[in-house]
Structure formats: structure tokens, C-alpha cells
Tab-separated table of C-alpha atoms and ligand atoms in Angstrom:
chain	number	residue	atom	x	y	z
C	181	MET	CA	5.979	-4.758	-66.279
C	182	THR	CA	8.511	-5.032	-63.476
C	183	ASN	CA	7.436	-3.883	-60.046
C	184	ALA	CA	9.151	-1.074	-58.203
C	185	PRO	CA	11.116	-2.560	-55.303
C	186	ALA	CA	9.935	-2.073	-51.728
C	187	LYS	CA	12.106	0.200	-49.599
C	188	ILE	CA	12.670	-1.044	-46.076
C	189	SER	CA	14.304	1.278	-43.552
C	190	ILE	CA	15.654	-0.078	-40.287
C	191	GLY	CA	17.590	2.448	-38.201
C	192	ASP	CA	19.885	4.305	-40.578
C	193	LYS	CA	19.860	1.546	-43.223
C	194	THR	CA	17.489	1.525	-46.173
C	195	VAL	CA	17.451	-1.503	-48.438
C	196	GLU	CA	15.468	-2.351	-51.526
C	197	ALA	CA	13.560	-5.628	-51.659
C	198	PRO	CA	12.218	-6.988	-54.971
C	199	VAL	CA	8.419	-7.109	-55.280
C	200	ARG	CA	7.224	-10.147	-57.207
C	201	SER	CA	3.824	-10.809	-58.791
C	202	GLY	CA	2.116	-14.150	-59.244
C	203	THR	CA	-0.434	-14.843	-61.977
C	204	ILE	CA	-3.183	-13.639	-59.627
C	205	GLY	CA	-3.284	-12.671	-55.962
C	206	PRO	CA	-1.273	-10.330	-53.805
C	207	ASP	CA	2.297	-9.395	-54.709
C	208	VAL	CA	5.063	-10.523	-52.394
C	209	VAL	CA	8.023	-8.621	-51.040
C	210	ASP	CA	11.058	-10.879	-51.413
C	211	ILE	CA	12.904	-10.338	-48.132
C	212	ARG	CA	15.339	-13.226	-48.442
C	213	LYS	CA	18.328	-10.882	-48.337
C	214	LEU	CA	16.953	-8.674	-45.555
C	215	TYR	CA	18.909	-10.304	-42.739
C	216	GLY	CA	22.182	-10.228	-44.680
C	217	GLN	CA	21.695	-6.562	-45.535
C	218	THR	CA	20.266	-5.240	-42.276
C	219	GLY	CA	20.828	-7.851	-39.558
C	220	ALA	CA	17.076	-7.864	-38.811
C	221	PHE	CA	14.551	-10.652	-39.200
C	222	THR	CA	10.865	-10.257	-39.992
C	223	PHE	CA	8.418	-11.449	-37.314
C	224	ASP	CA	5.244	-13.243	-38.407
C	225	PRO	CA	4.548	-16.235	-36.112
C	226	GLY	CA	1.187	-17.297	-37.580
C	227	PHE	CA	2.270	-16.553	-41.169
C	228	MET	CA	-0.335	-13.771	-41.281
C	229	SER	CA	1.547	-11.894	-44.027
C	230	THR	CA	4.109	-14.418	-45.169
C	231	ALA	CA	4.171	-16.481	-48.356
C	232	ALA	CA	6.333	-19.488	-47.509
C	233	CYS	CA	6.752	-20.809	-51.054
C	234	GLU	CA	5.894	-20.424	-54.716
C	235	SER	CA	3.100	-22.755	-55.872
C	236	GLY	CA	1.069	-23.354	-59.018
C	237	LEU	CA	-1.488	-25.744	-57.550
C	238	THR	CA	-4.256	-23.976	-55.697
C	239	TYR	CA	-5.412	-20.382	-55.462
C	240	ILE	CA	-7.708	-18.915	-52.826
C	241	ASP	CA	-9.198	-15.440	-52.805
C	242	GLY	CA	-10.515	-15.326	-49.265
C	243	ASP	CA	-12.281	-11.975	-49.661
C	244	GLU	CA	-14.248	-13.114	-52.697
C	245	GLY	CA	-14.713	-16.730	-51.547
C	246	ILE	CA	-12.893	-18.212	-54.558
C	247	LEU	CA	-11.013	-21.517	-54.608
C	248	LEU	CA	-9.275	-22.702	-57.796
C	249	HIS	CA	-7.328	-25.907	-58.417
C	250	ARG	CA	-4.908	-25.397	-61.325
C	251	GLY	CA	-7.259	-22.577	-62.333
C	252	TYR	CA	-10.529	-24.544	-62.195
C	253	PRO	CA	-13.199	-23.322	-59.708
C	254	ILE	CA	-14.016	-25.792	-56.934
C	255	GLY	CA	-17.762	-25.557	-57.697
C	256	GLN	CA	-17.218	-26.749	-61.295
C	257	LEU	CA	-14.917	-29.563	-60.201
C	258	ALA	CA	-17.350	-30.692	-57.485
C	259	GLU	CA	-20.239	-30.731	-59.940
C	260	GLN	CA	-18.602	-32.103	-63.088
C	261	SER	CA	-15.425	-33.948	-62.168
C	262	SER	CA	-14.535	-36.989	-60.053
C	263	PHE	CA	-12.104	-37.271	-57.168
C	264	LEU	CA	-9.595	-39.301	-59.180
C	265	GLU	CA	-9.722	-36.788	-62.016
C	266	VAL	CA	-9.050	-33.990	-59.507
C	267	CYS	CA	-6.134	-36.056	-58.168
C	268	TYR	CA	-4.727	-36.291	-61.695
C	269	LEU	CA	-5.225	-32.547	-62.174
C	270	LEU	CA	-3.451	-31.648	-58.947
C	271	LEU	CA	-0.555	-34.006	-59.615
C	272	ASN	CA	-0.072	-33.233	-63.310
C	273	GLY	CA	-1.321	-29.687	-63.803
C	274	GLU	CA	-3.897	-30.410	-66.544
C	275	LEU	CA	-7.188	-32.271	-66.814
C	276	PRO	CA	-6.545	-35.739	-68.268
C	277	SER	CA	-7.721	-37.035	-71.643
C	278	LYS	CA	-10.015	-40.085	-71.478
C	279	GLY	CA	-7.022	-42.394	-72.065
C	280	GLU	CA	-4.909	-40.644	-69.421
C	281	LEU	CA	-7.696	-40.865	-66.858
C	282	ASP	CA	-8.249	-44.575	-67.612
C	283	THR	CA	-4.545	-45.300	-67.157
C	284	PHE	CA	-4.363	-43.247	-63.958
C	285	THR	CA	-7.488	-44.937	-62.560
C	286	ARG	CA	-6.044	-48.376	-63.387
C	287	THR	CA	-2.739	-47.504	-61.705
C	288	ILE	CA	-4.399	-46.242	-58.526
C	289	THR	CA	-6.764	-49.213	-58.463
C	290	ARG	CA	-3.843	-51.667	-58.748
C	291	HIS	CA	-2.163	-50.135	-55.680
C	292	THR	CA	-5.136	-50.356	-53.295
C	293	MET	CA	-3.954	-53.418	-51.362
C	294	VAL	CA	-1.558	-52.965	-48.467
C	295	HIS	CA	1.267	-55.294	-47.496
C	296	GLU	CA	-0.336	-58.099	-45.490
C	297	GLN	CA	2.101	-57.559	-42.641
C	298	LEU	CA	0.860	-54.011	-42.257
C	299	SER	CA	-2.366	-55.417	-40.812
C	300	THR	CA	-0.443	-56.736	-37.793
C	301	PHE	CA	0.391	-53.136	-36.927
C	302	TYR	CA	-3.226	-52.449	-36.083
C	303	ARG	CA	-3.236	-55.105	-33.379
C	304	GLY	CA	-0.652	-53.081	-31.475
C	305	PHE	CA	-3.236	-50.352	-30.883
C	306	ARG	CA	-5.922	-50.405	-28.218
C	307	ARG	CA	-9.363	-50.990	-29.729
C	308	ASP	CA	-10.482	-47.617	-28.383
C	309	ALA	CA	-7.555	-45.736	-29.949
C	310	HIS	CA	-8.606	-42.675	-31.931
C	311	PRO	CA	-8.383	-43.660	-35.631
C	312	MET	CA	-6.225	-40.584	-36.295
C	313	ALA	CA	-3.669	-41.985	-33.831
C	314	ILE	CA	-3.723	-45.198	-35.842
C	315	MET	CA	-3.397	-43.267	-39.115
C	316	CYS	CA	-0.316	-41.369	-37.866
C	317	GLY	CA	1.345	-44.652	-36.911
C	318	VAL	CA	0.365	-46.809	-39.867
C	319	VAL	CA	1.054	-44.228	-42.573
C	320	GLY	CA	4.440	-43.463	-41.021
C	321	ALA	CA	5.123	-47.197	-41.048
C	322	LEU	CA	4.604	-47.415	-44.830
C	323	SER	CA	8.204	-46.271	-45.277
C	324	ALA	CA	9.255	-49.547	-43.639
C	325	PHE	CA	7.310	-51.540	-46.249
C	326	TYR	CA	7.924	-49.787	-49.555
C	327	HIS	CA	11.678	-49.264	-49.715
C	328	ASP	CA	11.587	-48.934	-53.481
C	329	SER	CA	9.779	-45.603	-53.345
C	330	THR	CA	11.621	-43.616	-50.690
C	331	ASP	CA	14.470	-42.137	-52.741
C	332	ILE	CA	13.134	-38.625	-53.144
C	333	ALA	CA	15.817	-37.645	-55.671
C	334	ASP	CA	14.327	-40.097	-58.181
C	335	PRO	CA	11.186	-38.673	-59.882
C	336	GLU	CA	9.953	-42.172	-60.730
C	337	GLN	CA	10.143	-43.261	-57.079
C	338	ARG	CA	8.356	-40.070	-56.090
C	339	ARG	CA	5.617	-40.841	-58.614
C	340	ILE	CA	5.201	-44.394	-57.301
C	341	ALA	CA	5.128	-43.186	-53.680
C	342	SER	CA	2.470	-40.609	-54.616
C	343	HIS	CA	0.302	-43.238	-56.319
C	344	ARG	CA	0.744	-45.641	-53.420
C	345	LEU	CA	-0.299	-43.035	-50.886
C	346	ILE	CA	-3.423	-41.992	-52.801
C	347	ALA	CA	-4.364	-45.621	-53.496
C	348	LYS	CA	-3.700	-47.095	-50.058
C	349	MET	CA	-5.110	-44.321	-47.898
C	350	PRO	CA	-8.755	-45.553	-48.250
C	351	THR	CA	-7.662	-49.076	-47.368
C	352	ILE	CA	-5.684	-47.878	-44.336
C	353	ALA	CA	-8.523	-45.582	-43.222
C	354	ALA	CA	-11.157	-48.316	-43.586
C	355	MET	CA	-8.930	-50.725	-41.654
C	356	ALA	CA	-8.608	-48.158	-38.830
C	357	TYR	CA	-12.411	-48.056	-38.661
C	358	LYS	CA	-12.828	-51.838	-38.814
C	359	TYR	CA	-10.293	-52.294	-36.057
C	360	SER	CA	-12.151	-49.867	-33.776
C	361	VAL	CA	-15.475	-51.707	-34.193
C	362	GLY	CA	-13.950	-55.179	-33.909
C	363	GLN	CA	-14.882	-56.304	-37.423
C	364	PRO	CA	-12.608	-58.112	-39.889
C	365	PHE	CA	-10.718	-56.051	-42.436
C	366	VAL	CA	-12.355	-56.046	-45.870
C	367	TYR	CA	-10.001	-56.333	-48.838
C	368	PRO	CA	-10.287	-53.834	-51.699
C	369	ASP	CA	-12.593	-54.789	-54.551
C	370	ASN	CA	-11.101	-53.380	-57.720
C	371	LYS	CA	-14.355	-53.691	-59.655
C	372	LEU	CA	-15.587	-50.688	-57.686
C	373	SER	CA	-14.743	-47.019	-58.024
C	374	TYR	CA	-12.184	-45.436	-55.705
C	375	THR	CA	-14.968	-44.095	-53.495
C	376	GLY	CA	-17.275	-47.111	-53.818
C	377	ASN	CA	-14.382	-49.322	-52.806
C	378	PHE	CA	-13.735	-47.204	-49.723
C	379	LEU	CA	-17.401	-47.429	-48.703
C	380	LYS	CA	-17.362	-51.214	-49.116
C	381	MET	CA	-14.133	-51.607	-47.130
C	382	THR	CA	-15.656	-49.441	-44.386
C	383	PHE	CA	-19.233	-50.660	-44.163
C	384	GLY	CA	-19.116	-54.104	-45.807
C	385	VAL	CA	-18.782	-57.351	-43.862
C	386	PRO	CA	-17.715	-60.746	-45.221
C	387	ALA	CA	-21.052	-62.282	-44.219
C	388	GLU	CA	-23.139	-60.185	-46.599
C	389	GLU	CA	-22.973	-58.683	-50.035
C	390	TYR	CA	-22.415	-54.923	-49.846
C	391	VAL	CA	-24.181	-52.827	-52.457
C	392	VAL	CA	-22.828	-49.298	-52.850
C	393	HIS	CA	-25.623	-46.693	-52.734
C	394	PRO	CA	-25.080	-44.449	-55.790
C	395	ALA	CA	-26.221	-41.262	-54.006
C	396	ILE	CA	-23.848	-41.903	-51.105
C	397	GLU	CA	-21.007	-42.789	-53.463
C	398	ALA	CA	-21.565	-39.533	-55.387
C	399	ALA	CA	-21.780	-37.466	-52.174
C	400	MET	CA	-18.664	-39.065	-50.719
C	401	ASP	CA	-16.710	-38.506	-53.931
C	402	ARG	CA	-17.718	-34.850	-53.877
C	403	ILE	CA	-16.700	-34.536	-50.225
C	404	PHE	CA	-13.284	-35.935	-51.200
C	405	ILE	CA	-13.016	-33.341	-54.002
C	406	LEU	CA	-13.859	-30.535	-51.563
C	407	HIS	CA	-11.006	-31.580	-49.280
C	408	ALA	CA	-8.379	-32.409	-51.919
C	409	ASP	CA	-6.156	-29.369	-51.479
C	410	HIS	CA	-6.218	-25.941	-49.881
C	411	GLU	CA	-2.880	-24.282	-50.657
C	412	GLN	CA	-0.512	-23.659	-47.727
C	413	ASN	CA	-2.749	-24.664	-44.814
C	414	ALA	CA	-1.193	-25.904	-41.557
C	415	SER	CA	-0.947	-29.604	-42.466
C	416	THR	CA	0.331	-28.931	-45.989
C	417	SER	CA	2.929	-26.556	-44.589
C	418	THR	CA	3.850	-29.301	-42.122
C	419	VAL	CA	4.318	-31.780	-44.976
C	420	ARG	CA	6.467	-29.250	-46.847
C	421	LEU	CA	8.540	-28.476	-43.766
C	422	ALA	CA	9.069	-32.157	-42.960
C	423	GLY	CA	9.887	-32.847	-46.613
C	424	SER	CA	12.308	-29.918	-46.826
C	425	SER	CA	14.819	-31.898	-44.768
C	426	GLY	CA	14.733	-34.718	-47.315
C	427	ALA	CA	12.519	-36.998	-45.175
C	428	ASN	CA	10.782	-39.820	-47.042
C	429	PRO	CA	7.260	-39.217	-48.406
C	430	PHE	CA	5.434	-41.588	-46.068
C	431	ALA	CA	7.001	-39.945	-42.987
C	432	CYS	CA	6.074	-36.502	-44.354
C	433	ILE	CA	2.444	-37.478	-44.900
C	434	ALA	CA	2.312	-38.945	-41.370
C	435	ALA	CA	3.468	-35.516	-40.122
C	436	GLY	CA	0.657	-33.889	-42.122
C	437	ILE	CA	-1.876	-36.263	-40.564
C	438	ALA	CA	-0.647	-35.342	-37.083
C	439	CYS	CA	-1.134	-31.645	-37.812
C	440	LEU	CA	-4.527	-32.148	-39.431
C	441	TRP	CA	-5.830	-33.844	-36.286
C	442	GLY	CA	-6.036	-30.583	-34.287
C	443	PRO	CA	-9.480	-29.020	-33.658
C	444	ALA	CA	-8.480	-25.719	-35.293
C	445	HIS	CA	-7.791	-27.605	-38.540
C	446	GLY	CA	-9.177	-30.991	-39.645
C	447	GLY	CA	-10.630	-31.811	-36.243
C	448	ALA	CA	-13.153	-28.973	-36.608
C	449	ASN	CA	-15.805	-31.072	-38.382
C	450	GLU	CA	-15.936	-33.471	-35.448
C	451	ALA	CA	-16.086	-30.497	-33.083
C	452	ALA	CA	-18.787	-28.809	-35.216
C	453	LEU	CA	-21.100	-31.822	-35.130
C	454	ASN	CA	-20.543	-32.299	-31.389
C	455	MET	CA	-21.451	-28.636	-30.928
C	456	LEU	CA	-24.618	-28.921	-33.051
C	457	ARG	CA	-25.683	-31.991	-31.073
C	458	GLU	CA	-24.981	-30.196	-27.802
C	459	ILE	CA	-27.127	-27.258	-28.929
C	460	GLY	CA	-29.796	-29.830	-29.777
C	461	THR	CA	-32.774	-27.572	-30.495
C	462	PRO	CA	-33.075	-24.203	-32.283
C	463	ASP	CA	-34.309	-22.402	-29.128
C	464	ARG	CA	-30.874	-22.928	-27.531
C	465	ILE	CA	-28.969	-21.277	-30.410
C	466	PRO	CA	-28.988	-17.699	-28.973
C	467	HIS	CA	-27.309	-18.959	-25.800
C	468	TYR	CA	-24.439	-20.476	-27.830
C	469	ILE	CA	-24.105	-17.413	-30.036
C	470	ALA	CA	-23.823	-15.295	-26.890
C	471	ARG	CA	-21.137	-17.643	-25.563
C	472	ALA	CA	-19.179	-17.427	-28.828
C	473	LYS	CA	-19.202	-13.630	-28.545
C	474	ASP	CA	-18.192	-13.564	-24.876
C	475	LYS	CA	-14.499	-12.668	-24.588
C	476	ASN	CA	-14.296	-14.462	-21.225
C	477	ASP	CA	-15.662	-17.725	-22.630
C	478	PRO	CA	-13.250	-19.849	-24.692
C	479	PHE	CA	-16.193	-21.310	-26.660
C	480	ARG	CA	-16.137	-20.664	-30.431
C	481	LEU	CA	-18.687	-21.587	-33.051
C	482	MET	CA	-16.972	-24.569	-34.600
C	483	GLY	CA	-17.157	-24.675	-38.380
C	484	PHE	CA	-17.199	-20.868	-38.430
C	485	GLY	CA	-14.381	-18.524	-39.346
C	486	HIS	CA	-11.288	-19.083	-41.412
C	487	ARG	CA	-7.806	-17.647	-41.591
C	488	VAL	CA	-8.146	-16.998	-45.319
C	489	TYR	CA	-11.883	-16.825	-46.141
C	490	LYS	CA	-13.449	-13.567	-45.075
C	491	ASN	CA	-16.494	-14.542	-47.125
C	492	TYR	CA	-18.603	-17.698	-47.502
C	493	ASP	CA	-16.246	-20.662	-47.944
C	494	PRO	CA	-17.137	-21.941	-51.466
C	495	ARG	CA	-16.727	-25.495	-50.183
C	496	ALA	CA	-19.432	-24.876	-47.572
C	497	THR	CA	-21.888	-23.940	-50.362
C	498	VAL	CA	-21.320	-27.286	-52.126
C	499	MET	CA	-21.370	-29.105	-48.793
C	500	GLN	CA	-24.780	-27.681	-47.875
C	501	GLN	CA	-26.162	-28.740	-51.285
C	502	THR	CA	-24.639	-32.220	-50.894
C	503	LEU	CA	-26.201	-32.493	-47.453
C	504	ARG	CA	-29.649	-31.816	-48.898
C	505	GLU	CA	-29.073	-34.440	-51.608
C	506	VAL	CA	-28.000	-37.105	-49.101
C	507	PHE	CA	-30.941	-36.362	-46.815
C	508	ASP	CA	-33.357	-36.553	-49.776
C	509	ALA	CA	-31.831	-39.778	-51.141
C	510	LEU	CA	-31.886	-41.495	-47.764
C	511	LYS	CA	-35.210	-39.868	-46.768
C	512	LEU	CA	-33.594	-38.700	-43.552
C	513	LYS	CA	-34.717	-36.225	-40.954
C	514	ASP	CA	-32.256	-35.055	-38.329
C	515	PRO	CA	-32.884	-32.131	-35.969
C	516	VAL	CA	-29.162	-31.356	-36.171
C	517	PHE	CA	-29.641	-30.208	-39.788
C	518	ASP	CA	-32.284	-27.673	-38.725
C	519	VAL	CA	-30.070	-26.474	-35.899
C	520	ALA	CA	-27.203	-26.007	-38.399
C	521	LEU	CA	-29.346	-24.042	-40.867
C	522	GLN	CA	-30.786	-21.779	-38.197
C	523	LEU	CA	-27.467	-21.277	-36.463
C	524	GLU	CA	-25.922	-20.225	-39.754
C	525	GLU	CA	-28.725	-17.765	-40.443
C	526	MET	CA	-28.606	-16.264	-36.974
C	527	ALA	CA	-24.819	-15.921	-36.963
C	528	LEU	CA	-24.736	-14.373	-40.433
C	529	ASN	CA	-27.150	-11.689	-39.227
C	530	ASP	CA	-25.301	-10.989	-35.996
C	531	PRO	CA	-23.113	-7.836	-35.898
C	532	TYR	CA	-20.231	-9.705	-34.163
C	533	PHE	CA	-19.944	-12.269	-36.972
C	534	ILE	CA	-20.565	-9.655	-39.678
C	535	GLU	CA	-17.888	-7.315	-38.325
C	536	LYS	CA	-15.304	-10.093	-37.916
C	537	LYS	CA	-16.258	-11.599	-41.279
C	538	LEU	CA	-16.935	-15.024	-39.808
C	539	PHE	CA	-18.748	-17.335	-42.240
C	540	PRO	CA	-19.411	-21.088	-42.274
C	541	ASN	CA	-16.390	-23.042	-43.443
C	542	VAL	CA	-16.173	-26.500	-45.050
C	543	ASP	CA	-16.475	-28.201	-41.665
C	544	PHE	CA	-19.786	-26.691	-40.661
C	545	TYR	CA	-21.950	-29.089	-42.684
C	546	SER	CA	-19.573	-31.959	-43.416
C	547	GLY	CA	-20.026	-33.578	-39.992
C	548	VAL	CA	-23.808	-33.692	-40.430
C	549	ILE	CA	-23.484	-35.475	-43.815
C	550	LEU	CA	-20.788	-37.887	-42.689
C	551	SER	CA	-22.849	-38.821	-39.665
C	552	ALA	CA	-25.909	-39.381	-41.907
C	553	ILE	CA	-23.821	-41.689	-44.114
C	554	GLY	CA	-22.951	-43.710	-41.018
C	555	PHE	CA	-19.471	-42.582	-39.979
C	556	PRO	CA	-18.788	-42.141	-36.266
C	557	THR	CA	-17.389	-38.701	-35.395
C	558	GLU	CA	-13.863	-40.041	-34.766
C	559	MET	CA	-13.679	-40.987	-38.460
C	560	PHE	CA	-14.384	-37.489	-39.793
C	561	THR	CA	-10.824	-36.238	-39.655
C	562	VAL	CA	-9.644	-39.541	-41.100
C	563	LEU	CA	-11.797	-38.885	-44.175
C	564	PHE	CA	-10.310	-35.408	-44.436
C	565	ALA	CA	-6.813	-36.948	-44.274
C	566	LEU	CA	-7.727	-39.490	-46.948
C	567	ALA	CA	-8.847	-36.767	-49.346
C	568	ARG	CA	-6.108	-34.268	-48.468
C	569	THR	CA	-3.406	-36.853	-49.165
C	570	VAL	CA	-3.385	-35.887	-52.835
C	571	GLY	CA	-2.874	-32.231	-51.947
C	572	TRP	CA	-0.042	-33.075	-49.561
C	573	VAL	CA	1.602	-35.329	-52.122
C	574	ALA	CA	1.234	-32.845	-54.990
C	575	GLN	CA	2.618	-29.989	-52.878
C	576	TRP	CA	5.469	-32.164	-51.634
C	577	ASN	CA	6.341	-33.112	-55.220
C	578	GLU	CA	6.201	-29.486	-56.292
C	579	MET	CA	8.566	-28.550	-53.481
C	580	ILE	CA	11.086	-31.309	-54.209
C	581	SER	CA	11.118	-30.367	-57.908
C	582	ASP	CA	11.701	-26.682	-57.131
C	583	PRO	CA	15.359	-25.859	-57.876
C	584	GLU	CA	15.263	-23.093	-55.228
C	585	GLN	CA	14.076	-25.500	-52.536
C	586	LYS	CA	15.901	-25.185	-49.209
C	587	ILE	CA	15.379	-26.743	-45.797
C	588	GLY	CA	12.652	-24.782	-43.976
C	589	ARG	CA	14.326	-23.088	-41.054
C	590	PRO	CA	12.410	-20.200	-39.419
C	591	ARG	CA	14.232	-17.805	-37.111
C	592	GLN	CA	12.956	-16.283	-33.868
C	593	LEU	CA	12.735	-13.260	-31.645
C	594	TYR	CA	14.637	-14.496	-28.597
C	595	THR	CA	13.158	-13.352	-25.268
C	596	GLY	CA	14.908	-15.754	-22.873
C	597	PRO	CA	17.741	-14.976	-20.433
C	598	VAL	CA	20.969	-13.526	-21.769
C	599	GLN	CA	24.181	-15.494	-21.224
C	600	ARG	CA	24.870	-16.309	-17.534
C	601	ASP	CA	27.179	-18.636	-15.612
C	602	TYR	CA	26.204	-22.081	-14.464
C	603	VAL	CA	25.550	-22.276	-10.682
C	604	ALA	CA	26.419	-25.468	-8.794
C	605	ILE	CA	23.372	-27.228	-7.311
C	606	ASP	CA	24.320	-26.537	-3.671
C	607	LYS	CA	24.598	-22.811	-4.420
C	608	ARG	CA	21.112	-22.300	-5.933
G	900	CMC	N1	-16.458	-18.223	-33.100
G	900	CMC	C1	-16.392	-17.041	-32.423
G	900	CMC	N2	-15.435	-16.119	-32.617
G	900	CMC	C2	-14.492	-16.394	-33.529
G	900	CMC	C3	-14.507	-17.590	-34.280
G	900	CMC	C4	-15.531	-18.524	-34.025
G	900	CMC	N3	-15.586	-19.684	-34.701
G	900	CMC	N4	-13.448	-17.611	-35.130
G	900	CMC	C5	-12.800	-16.451	-34.919
G	900	CMC	N5	-13.431	-15.724	-33.968
G	900	CMC	C6	-13.039	-14.383	-33.505
G	900	CMC	C7	-11.842	-14.461	-32.572
G	900	CMC	O1	-12.243	-14.560	-31.223
G	900	CMC	C8	-11.130	-13.165	-32.874
G	900	CMC	O2	-11.791	-12.132	-32.178
G	900	CMC	P1	-10.928	-10.887	-31.625
G	900	CMC	O3	-10.393	-10.185	-32.824
G	900	CMC	O4	-11.953	-10.066	-30.888
G	900	CMC	O5	-9.865	-11.436	-30.732
G	900	CMC	C9	-11.391	-12.935	-34.355
G	900	CMC	O6	-12.614	-13.648	-34.646
G	900	CMC	C10	-10.278	-13.470	-35.262
G	900	CMC	O7	-10.030	-14.819	-34.887
G	900	CMC	P2	-8.571	-15.480	-34.916
G	900	CMC	O8	-8.569	-16.682	-34.049
G	900	CMC	O9	-7.540	-14.418	-34.625
G	900	CMC	O10	-8.469	-15.891	-36.459
G	900	CMC	P3	-7.538	-16.978	-37.057
G	900	CMC	O11	-7.402	-16.659	-38.488
G	900	CMC	O12	-6.286	-17.100	-36.252
G	900	CMC	O13	-8.365	-18.323	-36.826
G	900	CMC	C11	-9.761	-20.194	-37.133
G	900	CMC	C12	-9.077	-19.000	-37.799
G	900	CMC	C13	-10.331	-21.116	-38.219
G	900	CMC	C14	-8.742	-21.017	-36.307
G	900	CMC	C15	-10.882	-19.672	-36.212
G	900	CMC	O14	-11.823	-18.961	-36.980
G	900	CMC	C16	-11.549	-20.795	-35.434
G	900	CMC	O15	-11.065	-21.176	-34.362
G	900	CMC	N6	-12.708	-21.339	-35.962
G	900	CMC	C17	-13.356	-22.468	-35.346
G	900	CMC	C18	-12.613	-23.725	-35.733
G	900	CMC	C19	-12.871	-24.132	-37.161
G	900	CMC	O16	-13.994	-24.119	-37.637
G	900	CMC	N7	-11.798	-24.529	-37.847
G	900	CMC	C20	-11.886	-25.033	-39.216
G	900	CMC	C21	-11.131	-24.210	-40.186
G	900	CMC	S1	-11.570	-24.641	-41.865
G	900	CMC	C22	-10.924	-26.196	-42.108
G	900	CMC	C23	-9.464	-26.232	-42.304
G	900	CMC	O17	-8.951	-25.499	-43.159
G	900	CMC	O18	-8.835	-27.046	-41.615
């Protein structure tokens, strides 16, 4: 069934705009010809009502708290799949057969080493540099090392660049950590799983054998799955926008990392844990809830609220479960966990949070788990970047392959001065 077009009237002009339907989700009004027909732009600075592209990767129903990758619910993937299988799914559209997964795993595993000269890059950074600053620089620099995978018009080069990025990101992230603590870099060990390898490169030292803890490996892999993609979020949109000019894939992913760093996006898990530690004990929670509700106080409950989810973030559900599993496996007790649970309960019963539909998001619990595993807070966003790389790469590939792809070029509502004449400096 074709949709009736939308009628848009501006002044004395009325134009018809096609209304298109996806497989699920809201329809869109295709306003691409609006400016040509009426001379008016639409105005939507935060993309509150604007679909910027067509995509078949990830679907979110924020009201129902649903997240699907290529149609598969995130809860099922987190429970039954592995991160590399989810990578294959996002890149190729279907779950792999056993043979396809083995080949994919072998390919990724064979790309885990980085060019030896890349390690000299790290020495240019101060030891106390934030690892996300290092990630922006080093990932951007990959384009200077892998010239044979920067021609974006060649699908084979795009495929190799995608595999390189997914494979090398754990190595680059672990090296950023090692550099900050003054320990030697640990080379990848291809006997280990993707996630086990990352843990060894991060926490292993040459002086001792490192044994991967199965419960931590499983939890970490699940955390990677939970962060793999999230449709057109800020960093993914950044990657698409950077890529729309024809920039090389490594530069585009570096742009995504830069965007992810912000506290309203990937930096929120670091901010959430810092907040929980600052609260410290359950008796102080009401004070912080009151601050979050106070219009004159810039404080927000970090790890709460989401542009799209107006219900419980399905990733937060899995994260809370994973947190319990890690704490049980490591026999841990941390007052921060109790503070988190009680803060969640109190906020979910508070009229302010109910009315504004503010629920815990993926970042609320992830900081507590990552800290329990042994990561310092500065590494949290790095882990997010590592996992999100597959989403960025898959979305970038989808965009480049789209025959309707154009350079992203938003317009504006100009509010500056109208034309005026230059005034010589002695006359001002
Ligand atoms: N604590 C207290 N009040 C909040 C919060 C919060 N965490 N989040 C939103 N609000 C209020 C906000 O003050 C506003 O109130 P009012 O209508 O009276 O002005 C209302 O709720 C709507 O907020 P908004 O900022 O207009 O909503 P947004 O869609 O632009 O922002 C958000 C979404 C995630 C940036 C915001 O909820 C936030 O700052 N949360 C804390 C940071 C955070 O946890 N970020 C992680 C996001 S999930 C991971 C990711 O995808 O990167």
C-alpha cells in the first residue's frame, strides 16, 4: 500500500511530500525537494524528528525498550551469541554458518598485530594523556600505515579496512592502557579469543603467565556485544558525515572516537561511576536526586535518560545481570553496587523521573562492572570505542554502498548581521 503524501503549506504554497515506510518504525516524510519547491528549509538542530539516512542494520523502539540488530533482539544476542558473531552479523546482514564464522574469526585474528612503527606514536603522548586522546591520534594515524585499504571506491579495500579496524582496535586500546601505566606493550596471542586476547594485552605482563578468567572473558564479550551498534547515535552520525566527503575509513573512525568521548555520549559511563562513588552511601541518594531535579543545578543523574529510550534501556537489563555474575564469580562486594541499585529504585519511583520517562541507560551499570574487572575509569570510553568500531564500520560501509549517498551538508537558520560595509580600523 502506498502512503498518501504529506501536504506542507508555507505561505501561499502547498506542496506534496512523499511519505515512506520502513519495515518497522515511524514513517518518514521525504522533504528532499522542499527547498526547491518552497524556498524554505526545515529546522531540527538536534535531529529530534529527522531521519538522516536509510539503514538496515539496527532498529530501536525507544518507547517499548526494544533494540534489534539485523532483526535479532539484543537480549538473545547477548545471551547466545559472541561478539565476533555479532560483528559478522552487522557487517554481512545474516548470522554466519559454522564455516563462515571460523573463516571470519581466523581473518580477524590474523589482523590483530599493528605495524611495529605505530608503537612509536605512543611515545609522543604524555604518560598522563587521557587514553581517548591517544585513541583519536593513533586510529587516525592508521591511514598512514595501511595505504592498501584506503580506496573507498573498492569494496575489497573497504572490507580489508573494516577487518583491520575491528581486529586492531583491542591491540591499540590495550597499548593506550599499557602506555599510561608505564608497562611494556603485550603482543596479541592468537591462541586466545578476541576478548581473551584483549584482556591479556591489557592486564598481562611479560614477567608472568596471564590466565584469562572465563567469567570475566564472558562478561567482557557480552559488554562488547551490548555496545556494538546503536543506529544513528552521535558518533555513528559523525562517522557517516565524515565518510560522506569520501574521507578514508581510519580518519572517519577517528572522528567517531572524538565524538564518543563526550560525557553526554560514551563518556557517560565514566561520569556515572564517578557520580556513584561521590554519592558513596545510600543515605546520600535523596540529596543527589533533589539536585538532579533542581532546574538551577546543572547536575544530572549520569547513566539516566536517553534521547531514544523512553523506557528501560534493554542493554541496561543485561548489564545489571552481567554485573551480578561478575560480582558472584569474583566474590566481590562493593558499596557502589548497592548505591546504584538503590538509586535506580528511588529514581524510578520519583514523579520527576516517571514524568520525563528517564530510565537507566547502558552506562549506568557498565562502569561498576568495568571497575570490578580492573579497568581505571579513563579506559571505560575506550572499551566503548573498541566495541562500537564494528557499528561505525558497518554503517560507513552501508553508506558508501548506497547509490543515493551524497555529501552530508546541513543548512541553517542564519541569525547573524545582514550585509554591511567594512569599516577601516581607525574609524571603529
Ligand atoms: N538527570 C536529570 N534530569 C534529566 C536527565 C538526567 N540524567 N536526563 C534528562 N533530564 C531532563 C532534562 O533536564 C530535561 O528536563 P526539562 O524538560 O525540564 O528541560 C528533560 O529531562 C529532557 O532532557 P534533554 O536533555 O532535553 O533530553 P535529550 O534527549 O536531549 O538528552 C541525554 C538525552 C542522554 C543527553 C540526557 O538524558 C542526559 O544528559 N543523560 C545523562 C548522560 C548520560 O547518561 N548519557 C548516556 C546516554 S546512553 C549512551 C550513549 O548512547 O552514548
